[in-house]
Coordinates of C-alpha atoms in Angstrom, one line a residue:
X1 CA 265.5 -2.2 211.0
X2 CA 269.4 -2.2 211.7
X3 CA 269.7 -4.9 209.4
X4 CA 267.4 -3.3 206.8
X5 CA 269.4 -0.1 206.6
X6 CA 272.5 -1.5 206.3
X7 CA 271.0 -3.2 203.2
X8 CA 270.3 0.4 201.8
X9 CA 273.6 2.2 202.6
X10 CA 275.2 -0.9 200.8
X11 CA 272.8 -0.1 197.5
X12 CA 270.5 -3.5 198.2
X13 CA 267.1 -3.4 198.4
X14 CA 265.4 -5.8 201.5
X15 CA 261.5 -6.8 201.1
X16 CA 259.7 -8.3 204.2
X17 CA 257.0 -11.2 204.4
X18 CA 254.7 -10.5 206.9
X19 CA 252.6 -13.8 208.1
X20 CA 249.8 -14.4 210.8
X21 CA 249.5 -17.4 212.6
X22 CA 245.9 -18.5 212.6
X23 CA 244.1 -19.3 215.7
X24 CA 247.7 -19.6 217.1
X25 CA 247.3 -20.9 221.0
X26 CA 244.3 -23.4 219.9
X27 CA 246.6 -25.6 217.5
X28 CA 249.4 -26.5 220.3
X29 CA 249.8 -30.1 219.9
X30 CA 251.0 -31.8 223.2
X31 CA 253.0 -34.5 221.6
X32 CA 254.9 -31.4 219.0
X33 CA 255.5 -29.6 222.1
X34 CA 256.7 -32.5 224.2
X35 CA 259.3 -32.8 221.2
X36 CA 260.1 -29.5 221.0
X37 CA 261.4 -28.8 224.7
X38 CA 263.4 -31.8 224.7
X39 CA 264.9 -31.1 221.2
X40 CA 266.0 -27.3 223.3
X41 CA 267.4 -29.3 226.3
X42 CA 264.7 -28.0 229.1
X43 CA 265.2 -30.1 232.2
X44 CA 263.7 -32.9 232.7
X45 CA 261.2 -31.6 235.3
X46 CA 259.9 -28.8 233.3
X47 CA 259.7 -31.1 230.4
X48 CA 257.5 -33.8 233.0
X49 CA 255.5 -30.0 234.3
X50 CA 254.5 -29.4 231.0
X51 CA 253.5 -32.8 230.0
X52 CA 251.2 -32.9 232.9
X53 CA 249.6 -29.4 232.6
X54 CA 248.9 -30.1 229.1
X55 CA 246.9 -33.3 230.0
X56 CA 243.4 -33.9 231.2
X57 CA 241.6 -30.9 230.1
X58 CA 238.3 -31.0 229.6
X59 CA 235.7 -28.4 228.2
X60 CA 232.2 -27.6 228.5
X61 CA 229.8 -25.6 226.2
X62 CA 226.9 -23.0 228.1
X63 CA 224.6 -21.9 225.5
X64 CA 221.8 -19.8 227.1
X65 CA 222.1 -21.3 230.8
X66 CA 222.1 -24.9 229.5
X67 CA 225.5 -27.1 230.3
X68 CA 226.2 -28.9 227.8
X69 CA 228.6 -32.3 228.3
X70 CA 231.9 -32.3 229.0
X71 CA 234.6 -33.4 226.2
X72 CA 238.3 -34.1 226.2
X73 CA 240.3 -32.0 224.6
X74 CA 243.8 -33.0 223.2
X75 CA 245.3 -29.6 221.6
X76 CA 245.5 -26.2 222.5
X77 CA 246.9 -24.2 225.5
X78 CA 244.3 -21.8 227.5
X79 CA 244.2 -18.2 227.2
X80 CA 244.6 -16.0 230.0
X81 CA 247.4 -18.6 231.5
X82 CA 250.6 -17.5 232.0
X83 CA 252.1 -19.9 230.6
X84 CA 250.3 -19.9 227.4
X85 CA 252.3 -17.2 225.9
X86 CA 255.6 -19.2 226.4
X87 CA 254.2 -22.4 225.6
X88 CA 253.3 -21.1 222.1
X89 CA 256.5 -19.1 221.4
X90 CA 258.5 -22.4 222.2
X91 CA 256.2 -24.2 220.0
X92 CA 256.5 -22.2 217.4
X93 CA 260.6 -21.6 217.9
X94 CA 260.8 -25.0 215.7
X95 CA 259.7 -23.0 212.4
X96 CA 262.7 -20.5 211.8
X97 CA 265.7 -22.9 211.9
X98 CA 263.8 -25.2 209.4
X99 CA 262.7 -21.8 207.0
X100 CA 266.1 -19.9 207.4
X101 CA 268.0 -23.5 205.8
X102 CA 265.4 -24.0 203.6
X103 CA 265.5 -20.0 201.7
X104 CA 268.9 -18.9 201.4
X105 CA 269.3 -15.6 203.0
X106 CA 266.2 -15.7 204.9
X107 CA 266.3 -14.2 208.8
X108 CA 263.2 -14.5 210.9
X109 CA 261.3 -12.6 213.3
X110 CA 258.6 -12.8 215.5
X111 CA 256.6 -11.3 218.4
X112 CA 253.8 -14.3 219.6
X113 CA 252.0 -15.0 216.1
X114 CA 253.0 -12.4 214.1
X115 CA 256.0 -13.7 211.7
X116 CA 258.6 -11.6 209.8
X117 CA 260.8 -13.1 207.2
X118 CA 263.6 -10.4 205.6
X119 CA 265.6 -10.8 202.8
X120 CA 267.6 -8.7 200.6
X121 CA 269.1 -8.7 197.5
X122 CA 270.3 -6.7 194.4
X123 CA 266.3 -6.3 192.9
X124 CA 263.4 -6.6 193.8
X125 CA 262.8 -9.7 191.9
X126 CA 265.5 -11.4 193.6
X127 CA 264.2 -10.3 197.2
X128 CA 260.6 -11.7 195.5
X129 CA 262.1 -15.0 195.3
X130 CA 263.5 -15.4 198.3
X131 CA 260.4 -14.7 200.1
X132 CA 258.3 -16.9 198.0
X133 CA 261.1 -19.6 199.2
X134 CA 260.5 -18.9 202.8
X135 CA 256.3 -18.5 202.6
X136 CA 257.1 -22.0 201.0
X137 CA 259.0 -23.5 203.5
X138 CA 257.1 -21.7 206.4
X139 CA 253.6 -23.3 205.1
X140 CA 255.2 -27.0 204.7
X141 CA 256.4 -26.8 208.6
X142 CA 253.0 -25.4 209.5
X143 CA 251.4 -28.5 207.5
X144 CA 253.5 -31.1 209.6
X145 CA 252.8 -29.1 212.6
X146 CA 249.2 -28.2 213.0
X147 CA 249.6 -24.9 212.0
X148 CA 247.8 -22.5 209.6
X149 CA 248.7 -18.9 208.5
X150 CA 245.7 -16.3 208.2
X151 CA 244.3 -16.5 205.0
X152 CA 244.3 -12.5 203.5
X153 CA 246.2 -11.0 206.2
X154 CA 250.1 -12.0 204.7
X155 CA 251.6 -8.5 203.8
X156 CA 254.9 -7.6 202.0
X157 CA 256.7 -4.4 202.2
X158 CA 260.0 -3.5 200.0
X159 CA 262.5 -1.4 201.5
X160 CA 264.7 0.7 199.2
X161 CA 266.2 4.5 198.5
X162 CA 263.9 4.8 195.1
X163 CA 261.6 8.0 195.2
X164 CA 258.8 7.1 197.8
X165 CA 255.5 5.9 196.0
X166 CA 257.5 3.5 193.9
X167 CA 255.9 0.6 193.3
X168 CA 257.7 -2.8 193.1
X169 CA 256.2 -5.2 190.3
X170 CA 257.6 -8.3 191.9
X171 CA 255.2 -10.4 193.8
X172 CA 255.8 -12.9 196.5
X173 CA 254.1 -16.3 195.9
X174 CA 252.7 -17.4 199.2
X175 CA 250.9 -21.0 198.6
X176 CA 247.8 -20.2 196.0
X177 CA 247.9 -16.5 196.8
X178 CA 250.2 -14.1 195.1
X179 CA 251.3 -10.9 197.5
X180 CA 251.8 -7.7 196.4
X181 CA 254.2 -5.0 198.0
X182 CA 252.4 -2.9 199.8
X183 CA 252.3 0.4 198.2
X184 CA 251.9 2.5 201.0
X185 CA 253.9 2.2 204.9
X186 CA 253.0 -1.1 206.5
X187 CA 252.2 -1.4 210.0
X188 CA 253.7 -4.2 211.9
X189 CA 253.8 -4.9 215.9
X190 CA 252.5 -1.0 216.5
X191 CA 254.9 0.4 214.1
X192 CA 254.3 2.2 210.9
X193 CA 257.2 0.9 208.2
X194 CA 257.6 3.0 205.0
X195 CA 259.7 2.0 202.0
X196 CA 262.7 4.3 202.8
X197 CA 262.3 3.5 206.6
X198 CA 262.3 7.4 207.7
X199 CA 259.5 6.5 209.7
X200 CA 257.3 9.9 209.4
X201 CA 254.3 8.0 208.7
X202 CA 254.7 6.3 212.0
X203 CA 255.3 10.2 213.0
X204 CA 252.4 11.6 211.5
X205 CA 250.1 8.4 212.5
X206 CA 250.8 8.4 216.0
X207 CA 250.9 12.1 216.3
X208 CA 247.4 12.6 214.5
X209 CA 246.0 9.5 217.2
X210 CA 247.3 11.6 219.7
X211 CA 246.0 15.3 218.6
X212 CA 242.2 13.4 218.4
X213 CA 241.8 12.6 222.1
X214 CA 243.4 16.1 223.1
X215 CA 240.7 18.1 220.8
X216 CA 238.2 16.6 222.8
X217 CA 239.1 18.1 226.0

C-alpha cells in the first residue's frame, strides 16, 4: 500500500494483478524443490532432510470401508504438516525473480498461494501492459514448473485519485482470458482495497460483519 500511495501523491496511477495458485501444495515437485534450496544456499543437511521427507510416500484410497491399494506418489507435500507451508513458499520463491526481470517495473507479492503483481505507470493502459507482461511471464514459469493459476479467480484492481466509480477501459491479458478492473473495492488476503485506497469499504465491510453477530444477542 506504501508503495501504491506514493504512486498517487506523485500523479501515477498503479493497477494490481491478482493470481491464485491452483491446487498449490499438491504440484510440489521433489526434484524443482531439491533445485530450489540449493539454488538459496540452505545447508546441506536441510537440503539432505528435505530430500528424504519428500520420498517414499505412499497413499491409499477408502471409499465406503473398502481399502483400496497402495500407490506411490512422487509430487506434492501433505497438508496439515508443518512444514508444508514452508515447503511451498520456497518452492514458489523461484517465480518472482524470473517475472520481476521479465516485466519491467513489476514488484511481487505473496502470502502462500495468493500472488500480487503491482505496477504503475502514467495511464492505465500503460499499467495494463505491464501486467499482461507479468501474467505472461508468471504462466510460462508455472508451465516449466508444474504449476497452474485458478482459472476465473485472476482479479485486477486500478488504483488512482479519479472520482470513485471510475472505470478503467484497459484490460489485462492473462493467457486466453482478458481481465477487467474491478469496478468496485477488491478484497485481497482479508482486506477490502478500493480505487483511491481510503479503505472505508474495508470500514463499512468489516463493521457491518461485526454489527450482524451483535444483533443477535
Amino acid at each position: 500500500m506504501t508503495r501504491t500511495q506514493k504512486s498517487l501523491v506523485g500523479k501515477k496511477v498503479a493497477g494490481t494483478l491478482f493470481m491464485d495458485v491452483k491446487s498449490a501444495f499438491n504440484n510440489v515437485d521433489k526434484t524443482i524443490i531439491g533445485q530450489r534450496i540449493e539454488v538459496l544456499g540452505l545447508e546441506a543437511d536441510l537440503i539432505r532432510w528435505t530430500m528424504s521427507f519428500m520420498s517414499d510416500w505412499r497413499v491409499k484410497l477408502v471409499l465406503d470401508g473398502e481399502t483400496g491399494e497402495d500407490y506411490q506418489v512422487d509430487t506434492g507435500v501433505p497438508q496439515g504438516s508443518p512444514a508444508a507451508p514452508i515447503l511451498f513458499v520456497t518452492y514458489l520463491s523461484g517465480i518472482f525473480e524470473v517475472v520481476e526481470q521479465a516485466a519491467t517495473g513489476i514488484s511481487g507479492l505473496s502470502f502462500v498461494d495468493d500472488i500480487g503483481w503491482l505496477a504503475e505507470g502514467k495511464g492505465e493502459e500503460e499499467v495494463a501492459a505491464k501486467l499482461s507482461e507479468a501474467a505472461a511471464a508468471a504462466m510460462e514459469w508455472g508451465k516449466n514448473n508444474g504449476v497452474a493459476f485458478g482459472e476465473g479467480k485472476t482479479e485486477a484492481a486500478m488504483f488512482w485519485r479519479k472520482t470513485k466509480g471510475t472505470e478503467a477501459k484497459a484490460k489485462v491479458i492473462g493467457g486466453e482470458e482478458e481481465v477487467a478492473f474491478n469496478k468496485v473495492a477488491t478484497r485481497w488476503l482479508g482486506v477490502w482495497l478500493d480505487s483511491q485506497l481510503t479503505l472505508k469499504d474495508h470500514h463499512t465491510t468489516r463493521l457491518k460483519s461485526g454489527r450482524n453477530p451483535m444483533a443477535r444477542l
